[in-house]
Short mmCIF file of C-alpha atoms (C1' of nucleotides) in Angstrom, two decimals:
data_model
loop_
_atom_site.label_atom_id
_atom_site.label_comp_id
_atom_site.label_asym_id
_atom_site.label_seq_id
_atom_site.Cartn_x
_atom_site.Cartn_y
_atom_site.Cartn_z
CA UNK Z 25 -12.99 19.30 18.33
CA UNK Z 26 -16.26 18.42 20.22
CA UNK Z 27 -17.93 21.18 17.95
CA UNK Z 28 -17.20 19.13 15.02
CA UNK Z 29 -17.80 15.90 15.92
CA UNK Z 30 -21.53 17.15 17.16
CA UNK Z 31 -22.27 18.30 14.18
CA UNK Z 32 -22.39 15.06 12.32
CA UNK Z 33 -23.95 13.41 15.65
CA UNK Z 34 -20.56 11.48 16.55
CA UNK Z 35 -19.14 11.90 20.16
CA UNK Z 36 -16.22 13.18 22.14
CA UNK Z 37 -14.84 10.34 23.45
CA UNK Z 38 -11.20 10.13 25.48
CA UNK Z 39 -10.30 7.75 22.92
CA UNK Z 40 -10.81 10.37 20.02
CA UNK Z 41 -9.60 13.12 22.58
CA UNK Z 42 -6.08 10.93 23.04
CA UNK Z 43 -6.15 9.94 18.90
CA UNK Z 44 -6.20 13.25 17.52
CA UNK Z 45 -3.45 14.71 20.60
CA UNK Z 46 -0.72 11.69 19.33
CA UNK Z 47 -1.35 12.35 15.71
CA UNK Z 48 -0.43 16.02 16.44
CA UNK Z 49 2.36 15.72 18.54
CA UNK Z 50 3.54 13.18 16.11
CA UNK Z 51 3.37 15.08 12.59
CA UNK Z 52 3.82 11.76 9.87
CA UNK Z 53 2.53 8.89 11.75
CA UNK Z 54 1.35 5.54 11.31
CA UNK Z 55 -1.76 3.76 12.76
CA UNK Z 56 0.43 1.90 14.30
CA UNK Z 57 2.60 4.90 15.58
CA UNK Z 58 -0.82 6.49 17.02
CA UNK Z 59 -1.38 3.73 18.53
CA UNK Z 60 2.24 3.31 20.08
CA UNK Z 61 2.17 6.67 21.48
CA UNK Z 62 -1.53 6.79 22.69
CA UNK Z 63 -0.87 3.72 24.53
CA UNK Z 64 2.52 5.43 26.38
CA UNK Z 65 0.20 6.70 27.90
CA UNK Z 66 -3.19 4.79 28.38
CA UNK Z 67 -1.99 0.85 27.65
CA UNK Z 68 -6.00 -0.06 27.25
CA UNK Z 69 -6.74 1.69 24.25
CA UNK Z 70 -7.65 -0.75 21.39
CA UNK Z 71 -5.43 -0.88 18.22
CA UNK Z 72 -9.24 -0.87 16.12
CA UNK Z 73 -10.66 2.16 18.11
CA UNK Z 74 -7.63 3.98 16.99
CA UNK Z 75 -8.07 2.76 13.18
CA UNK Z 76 -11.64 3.97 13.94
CA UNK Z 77 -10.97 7.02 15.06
CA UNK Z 78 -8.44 8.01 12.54
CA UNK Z 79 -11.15 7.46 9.97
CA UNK Z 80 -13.76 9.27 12.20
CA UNK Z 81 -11.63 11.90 12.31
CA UNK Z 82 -10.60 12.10 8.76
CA UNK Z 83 -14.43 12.51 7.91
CA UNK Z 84 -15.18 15.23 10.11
CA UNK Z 85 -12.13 17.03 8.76
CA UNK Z 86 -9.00 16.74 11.95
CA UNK Z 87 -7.11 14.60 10.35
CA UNK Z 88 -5.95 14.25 6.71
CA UNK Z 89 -3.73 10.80 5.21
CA UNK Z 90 -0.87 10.71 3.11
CA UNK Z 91 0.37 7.86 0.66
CA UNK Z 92 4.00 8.02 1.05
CA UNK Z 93 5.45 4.61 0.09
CA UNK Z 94 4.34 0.86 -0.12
CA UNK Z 95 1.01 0.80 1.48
CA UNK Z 96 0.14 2.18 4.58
CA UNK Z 97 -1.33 5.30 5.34
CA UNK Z 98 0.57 8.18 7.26
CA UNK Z 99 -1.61 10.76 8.74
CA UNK Z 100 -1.25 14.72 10.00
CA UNK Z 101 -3.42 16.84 11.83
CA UNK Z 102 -5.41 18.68 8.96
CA UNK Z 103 -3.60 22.32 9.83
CA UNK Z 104 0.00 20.84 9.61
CA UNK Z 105 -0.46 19.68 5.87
CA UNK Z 106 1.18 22.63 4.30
CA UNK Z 107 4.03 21.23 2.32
CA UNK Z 108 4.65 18.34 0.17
CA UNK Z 109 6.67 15.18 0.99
CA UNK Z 110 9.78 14.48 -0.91
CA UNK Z 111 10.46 10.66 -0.42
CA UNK Z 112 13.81 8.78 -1.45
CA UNK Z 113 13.25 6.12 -3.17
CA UNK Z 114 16.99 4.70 -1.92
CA UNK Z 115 17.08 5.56 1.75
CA UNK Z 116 14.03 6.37 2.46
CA UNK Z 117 14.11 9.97 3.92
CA UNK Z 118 11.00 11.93 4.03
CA UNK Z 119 11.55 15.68 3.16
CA UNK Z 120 9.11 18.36 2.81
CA UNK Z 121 8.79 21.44 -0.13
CA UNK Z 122 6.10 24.00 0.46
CA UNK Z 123 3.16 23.40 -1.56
CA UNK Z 124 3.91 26.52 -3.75
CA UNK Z 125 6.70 24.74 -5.45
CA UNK Z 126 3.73 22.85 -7.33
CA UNK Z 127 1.72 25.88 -7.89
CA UNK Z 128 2.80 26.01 -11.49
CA UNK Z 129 2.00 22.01 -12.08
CA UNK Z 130 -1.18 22.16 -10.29
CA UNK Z 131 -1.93 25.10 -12.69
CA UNK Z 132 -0.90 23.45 -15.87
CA UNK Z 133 -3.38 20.47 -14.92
CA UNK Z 134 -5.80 22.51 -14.02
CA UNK Z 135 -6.03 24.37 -17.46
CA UNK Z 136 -5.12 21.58 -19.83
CA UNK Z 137 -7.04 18.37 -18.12
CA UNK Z 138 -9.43 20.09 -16.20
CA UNK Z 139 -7.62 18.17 -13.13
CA UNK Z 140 -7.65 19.57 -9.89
CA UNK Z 141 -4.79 18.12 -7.72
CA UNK Z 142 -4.50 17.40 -4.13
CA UNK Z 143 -0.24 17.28 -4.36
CA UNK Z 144 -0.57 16.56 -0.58
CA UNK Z 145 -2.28 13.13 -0.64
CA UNK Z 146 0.36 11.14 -2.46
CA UNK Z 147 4.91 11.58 -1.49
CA UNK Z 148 6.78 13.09 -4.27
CA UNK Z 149 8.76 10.72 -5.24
CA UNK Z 150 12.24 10.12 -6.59
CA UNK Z 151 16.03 10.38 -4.96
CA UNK Z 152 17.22 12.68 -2.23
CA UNK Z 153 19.95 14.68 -2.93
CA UNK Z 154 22.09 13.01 -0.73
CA UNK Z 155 21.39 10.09 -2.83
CA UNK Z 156 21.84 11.51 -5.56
CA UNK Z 157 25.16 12.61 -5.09
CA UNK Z 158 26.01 8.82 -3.96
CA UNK Z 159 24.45 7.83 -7.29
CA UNK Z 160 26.61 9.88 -9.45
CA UNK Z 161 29.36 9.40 -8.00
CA UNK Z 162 29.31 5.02 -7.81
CA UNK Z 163 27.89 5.80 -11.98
CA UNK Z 164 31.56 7.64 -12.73
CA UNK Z 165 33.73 5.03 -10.89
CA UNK Z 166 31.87 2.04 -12.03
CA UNK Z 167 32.61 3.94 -15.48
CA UNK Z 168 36.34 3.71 -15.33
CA UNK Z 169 36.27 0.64 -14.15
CA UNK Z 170 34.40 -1.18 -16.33
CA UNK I 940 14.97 -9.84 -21.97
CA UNK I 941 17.29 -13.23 -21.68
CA UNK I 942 20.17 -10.65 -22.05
CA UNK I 943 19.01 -8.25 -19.11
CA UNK I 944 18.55 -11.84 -16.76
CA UNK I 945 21.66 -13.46 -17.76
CA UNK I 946 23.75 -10.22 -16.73
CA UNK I 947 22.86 -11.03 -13.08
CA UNK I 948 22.59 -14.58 -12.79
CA UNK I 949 19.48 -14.85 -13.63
CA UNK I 950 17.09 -17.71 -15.62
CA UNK I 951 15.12 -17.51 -18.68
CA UNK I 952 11.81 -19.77 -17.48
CA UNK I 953 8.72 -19.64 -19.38
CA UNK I 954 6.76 -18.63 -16.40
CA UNK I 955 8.80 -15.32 -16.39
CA UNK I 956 8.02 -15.16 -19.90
CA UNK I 957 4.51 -14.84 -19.40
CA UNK I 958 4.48 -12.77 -16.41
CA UNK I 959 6.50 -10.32 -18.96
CA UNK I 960 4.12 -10.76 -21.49
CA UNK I 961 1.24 -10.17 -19.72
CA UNK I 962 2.51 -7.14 -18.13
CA UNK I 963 2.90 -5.64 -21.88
CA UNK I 964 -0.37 -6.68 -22.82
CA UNK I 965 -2.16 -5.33 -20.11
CA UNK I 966 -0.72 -1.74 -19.79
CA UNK I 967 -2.01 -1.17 -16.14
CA UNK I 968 -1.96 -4.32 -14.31
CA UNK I 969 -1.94 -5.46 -10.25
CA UNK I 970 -0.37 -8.83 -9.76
CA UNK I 971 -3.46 -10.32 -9.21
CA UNK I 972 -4.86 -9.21 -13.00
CA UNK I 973 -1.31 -9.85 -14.18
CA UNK I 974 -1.70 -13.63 -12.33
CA UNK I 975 -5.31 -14.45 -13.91
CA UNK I 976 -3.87 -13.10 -17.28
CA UNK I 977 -1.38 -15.49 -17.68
CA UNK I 978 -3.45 -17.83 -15.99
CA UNK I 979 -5.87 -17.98 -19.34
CA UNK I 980 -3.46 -19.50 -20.76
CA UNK I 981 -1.18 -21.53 -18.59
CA UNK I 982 -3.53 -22.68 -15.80
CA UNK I 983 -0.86 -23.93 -13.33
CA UNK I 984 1.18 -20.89 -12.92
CA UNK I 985 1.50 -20.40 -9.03
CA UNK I 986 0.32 -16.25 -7.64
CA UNK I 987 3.43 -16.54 -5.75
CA UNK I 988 5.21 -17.12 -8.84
CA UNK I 989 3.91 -14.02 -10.27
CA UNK I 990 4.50 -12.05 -7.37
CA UNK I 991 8.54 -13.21 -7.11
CA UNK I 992 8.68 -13.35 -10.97
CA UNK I 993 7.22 -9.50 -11.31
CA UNK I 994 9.73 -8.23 -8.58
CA UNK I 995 12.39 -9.89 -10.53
CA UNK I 996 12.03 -8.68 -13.64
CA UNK I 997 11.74 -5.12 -11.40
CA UNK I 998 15.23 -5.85 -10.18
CA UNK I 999 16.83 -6.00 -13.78
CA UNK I 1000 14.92 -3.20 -15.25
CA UNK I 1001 12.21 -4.81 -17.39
CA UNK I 1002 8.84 -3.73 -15.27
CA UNK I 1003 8.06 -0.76 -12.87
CA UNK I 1004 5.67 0.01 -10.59
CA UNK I 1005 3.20 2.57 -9.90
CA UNK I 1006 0.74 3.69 -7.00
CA UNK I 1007 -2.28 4.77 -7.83
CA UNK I 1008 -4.38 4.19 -4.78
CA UNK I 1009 -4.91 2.41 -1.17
CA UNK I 1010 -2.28 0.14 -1.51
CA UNK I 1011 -1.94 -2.16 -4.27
CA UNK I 1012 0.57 -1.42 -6.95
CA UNK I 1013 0.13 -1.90 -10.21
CA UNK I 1014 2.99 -2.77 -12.77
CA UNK I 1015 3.53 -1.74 -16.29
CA UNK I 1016 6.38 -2.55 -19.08
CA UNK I 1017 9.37 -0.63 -18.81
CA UNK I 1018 9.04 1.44 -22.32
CA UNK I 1019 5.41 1.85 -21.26
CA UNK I 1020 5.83 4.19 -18.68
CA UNK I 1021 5.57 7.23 -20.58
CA UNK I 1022 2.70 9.70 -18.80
CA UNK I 1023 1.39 10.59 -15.58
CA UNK I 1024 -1.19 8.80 -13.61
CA UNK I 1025 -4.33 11.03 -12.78
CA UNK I 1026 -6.07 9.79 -10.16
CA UNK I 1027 -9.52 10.81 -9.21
CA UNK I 1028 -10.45 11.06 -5.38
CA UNK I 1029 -14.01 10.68 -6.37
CA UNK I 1030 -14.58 8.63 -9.28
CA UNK I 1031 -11.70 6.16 -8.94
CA UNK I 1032 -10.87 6.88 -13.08
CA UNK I 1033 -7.64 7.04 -14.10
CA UNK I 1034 -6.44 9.50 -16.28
CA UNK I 1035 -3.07 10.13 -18.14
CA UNK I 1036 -1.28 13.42 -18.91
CA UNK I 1037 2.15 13.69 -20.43
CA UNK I 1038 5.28 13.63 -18.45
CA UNK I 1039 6.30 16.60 -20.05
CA UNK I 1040 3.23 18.52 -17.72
CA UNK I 1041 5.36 18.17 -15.09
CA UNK I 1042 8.60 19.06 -16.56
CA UNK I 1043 8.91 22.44 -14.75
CA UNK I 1044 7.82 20.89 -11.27
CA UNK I 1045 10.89 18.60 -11.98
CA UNK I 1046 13.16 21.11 -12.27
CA UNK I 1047 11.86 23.41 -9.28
CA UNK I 1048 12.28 20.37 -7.10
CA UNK I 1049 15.70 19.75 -8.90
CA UNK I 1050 17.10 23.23 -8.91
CA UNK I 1051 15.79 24.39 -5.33
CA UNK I 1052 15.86 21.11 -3.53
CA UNK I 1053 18.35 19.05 -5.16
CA UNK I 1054 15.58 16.21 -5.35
CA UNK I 1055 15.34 14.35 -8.42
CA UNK I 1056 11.96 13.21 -8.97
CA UNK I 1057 10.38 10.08 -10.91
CA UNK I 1058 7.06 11.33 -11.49
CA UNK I 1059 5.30 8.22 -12.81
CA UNK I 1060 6.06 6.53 -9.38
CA UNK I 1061 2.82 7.67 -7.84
CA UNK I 1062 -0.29 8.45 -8.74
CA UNK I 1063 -1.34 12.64 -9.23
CA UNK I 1064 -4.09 12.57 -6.89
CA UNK I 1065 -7.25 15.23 -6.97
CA UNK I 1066 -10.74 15.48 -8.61
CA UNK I 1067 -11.02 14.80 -12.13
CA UNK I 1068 -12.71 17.17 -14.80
CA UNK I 1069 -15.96 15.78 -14.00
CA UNK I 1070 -16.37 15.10 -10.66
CA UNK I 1071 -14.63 18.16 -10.11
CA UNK I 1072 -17.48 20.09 -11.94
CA UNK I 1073 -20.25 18.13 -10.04
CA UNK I 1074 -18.84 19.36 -6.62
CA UNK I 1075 -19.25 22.81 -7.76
CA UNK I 1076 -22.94 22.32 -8.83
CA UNK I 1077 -23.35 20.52 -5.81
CA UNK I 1078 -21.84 23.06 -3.83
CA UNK I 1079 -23.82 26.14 -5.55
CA UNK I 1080 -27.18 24.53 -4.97
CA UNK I 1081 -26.47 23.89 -1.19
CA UNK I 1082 -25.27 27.38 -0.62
CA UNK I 1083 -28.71 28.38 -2.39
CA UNK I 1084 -30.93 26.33 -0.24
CA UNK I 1085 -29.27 26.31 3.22
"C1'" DT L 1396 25.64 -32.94 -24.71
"C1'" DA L 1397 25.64 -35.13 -20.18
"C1'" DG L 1398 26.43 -33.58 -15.28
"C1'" DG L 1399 25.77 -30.86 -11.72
"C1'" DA L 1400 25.61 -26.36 -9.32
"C1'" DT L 1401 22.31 -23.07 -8.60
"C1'" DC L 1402 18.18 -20.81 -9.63
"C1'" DT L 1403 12.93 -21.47 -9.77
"C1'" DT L 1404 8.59 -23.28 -9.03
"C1'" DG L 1405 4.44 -24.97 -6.66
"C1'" DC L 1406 2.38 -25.65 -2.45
"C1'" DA L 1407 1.09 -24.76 2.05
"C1'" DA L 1408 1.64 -22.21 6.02
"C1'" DA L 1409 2.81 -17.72 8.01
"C1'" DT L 1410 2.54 -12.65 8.11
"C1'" DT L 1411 0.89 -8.13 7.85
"C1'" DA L 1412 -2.34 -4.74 8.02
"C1'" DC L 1413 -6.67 -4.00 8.53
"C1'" DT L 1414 -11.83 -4.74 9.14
"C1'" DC L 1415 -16.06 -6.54 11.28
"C1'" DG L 1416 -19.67 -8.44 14.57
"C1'" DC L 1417 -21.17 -8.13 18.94
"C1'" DA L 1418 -22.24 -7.31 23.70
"C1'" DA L 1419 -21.07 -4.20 27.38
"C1'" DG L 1420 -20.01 0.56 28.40
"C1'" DA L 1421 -20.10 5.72 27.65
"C1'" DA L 1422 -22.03 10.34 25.85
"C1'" DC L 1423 -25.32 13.56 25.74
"C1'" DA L 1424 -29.99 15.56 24.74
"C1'" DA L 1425 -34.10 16.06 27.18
"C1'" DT J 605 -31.63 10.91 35.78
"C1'" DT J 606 -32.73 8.34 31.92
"C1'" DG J 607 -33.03 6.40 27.49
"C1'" DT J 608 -31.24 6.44 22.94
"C1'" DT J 609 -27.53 5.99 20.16
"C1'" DC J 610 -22.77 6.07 19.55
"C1'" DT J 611 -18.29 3.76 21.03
"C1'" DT J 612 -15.18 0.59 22.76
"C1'" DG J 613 -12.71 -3.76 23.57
"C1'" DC J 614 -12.20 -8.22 22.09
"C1'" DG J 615 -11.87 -11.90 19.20
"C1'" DA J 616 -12.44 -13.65 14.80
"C1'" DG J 617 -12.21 -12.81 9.87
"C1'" DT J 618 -10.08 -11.00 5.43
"C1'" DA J 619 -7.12 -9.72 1.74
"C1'" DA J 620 -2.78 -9.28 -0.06
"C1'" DT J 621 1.60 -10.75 0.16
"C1'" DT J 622 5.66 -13.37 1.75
"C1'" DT J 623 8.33 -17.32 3.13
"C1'" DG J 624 10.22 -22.22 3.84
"C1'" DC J 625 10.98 -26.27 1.47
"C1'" DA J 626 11.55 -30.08 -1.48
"C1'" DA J 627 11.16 -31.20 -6.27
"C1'" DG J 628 12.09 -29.57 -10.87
"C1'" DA J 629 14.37 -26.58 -14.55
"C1'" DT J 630 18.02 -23.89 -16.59
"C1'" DC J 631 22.42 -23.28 -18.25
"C1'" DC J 632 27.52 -23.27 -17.57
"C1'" DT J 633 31.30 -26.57 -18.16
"C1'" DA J 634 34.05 -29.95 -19.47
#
DNA sequence: TAGGATCTTGCAAATTACTCGCAAGAACAA
DNA sequence: TTGTTCTTGCGAGTAATTTGCAAGATCCTA
């Protein structure tokens, strides 16, 4: 970690040192989140240093983010993000595919548009099957009883 | 569009007429576009109007909305929604591919996870032709002079 | 087709999620 | 150790929505 951050001039600070620890014990996580679990442990950490550090350490390449619903960010220590998130649009579940089950789509785009995609940055997104099983089912009844 | 309110209690106004008409008109629009849109023409029409009036007409089917970045979404006509949104990392453009490029991703998700997906929710993220072509120059000229 | 229950609107204030300016406090190269 | 430059904490500032309310509109009903 220090050897990265050097390279671009930037320090190793506790702060960064405590950042980049939550957001990999935590996997998917917030600002927010970091922040919730860095303070656990260190109340006097400052909910802008860790929005600061998060982007630091998206620029030097630790940490990577992740659109997976309304607005906010989620982000992952840049070794975990090896599979894509599945999120239900009904109850909200975040599931994960391995990235190969894209290969084919990232191909097509690639070849026909010229696109290369990142299917990592932005939630797959659509119903669970849980869901969808709920879904059928109320779409029969509501069938014979209308 | 009176029918789809009516089924659910709801009011034909003429504000909700705009905000529909707008959202046709524009294609791609966030609520603020949407809001100085219909604005052109009816000057008093409230942004919180917009906002409860495009959410509305979400609820009974007549807009959806998409993701395509940070955080804002952006809302398009029901029968619009018809291709996928590229999104470029770099540029910012937005491109559009058919759904049907992502037909087999659909049904690999479908099959092997039991996840139905809704493609056009969010944005495909990654480098577009061009930019994606400009990295690789770049990055062939700094390999040759580092 | 007037009356009234209920949905909507406009307005202003409140919220949420960040972002920024600044002075004091660390890192770290020398 | 020391000075330069990066960082932090703090408070204030923004941008994008959201909400509470009273006044106004829509539309069912008789």
């Amino acid at each position: 970690m220090a050897h990265e951050l050097h390279e671009k001039g930037l320090r190793l600070t506790p702060q960064r040192e405590l950042v980049l620890s939550a957001v990999r014990s935590l996997g998917h996580a917030t600002p927010e989140e970091v922040a919730e679990k860095v303070r656990s442990t260190h109340p006097g950490i400052n909910l802008s240093t860790v929005y600061r550090n998060l982007e630091t350490l998206e620029n030097v390449g630790l940490v990577l983010h992740t659109h997976l619903g309304h607005g906010g960010a989620t982000y992952h220590a840049a070794e975990e993000l090896t599979h894509l998130h599945l999120v239900c649009s009904d109850c909200g579940a975040i599931g994960d595919a391995p990235i190969d089950a894209a290969a084919n789509f990232v191909n097509t785009l690639s070849d026909d548009y010229g696109f290369k995609t990142d299917v990592t940055h932005f939630a797959i997104y659509g119903l669970c099957a849980k869901c969808a099983e709920k879904n059928d089912q109320k779409k029969r009844t509501d069938g014979k009883t209308k």
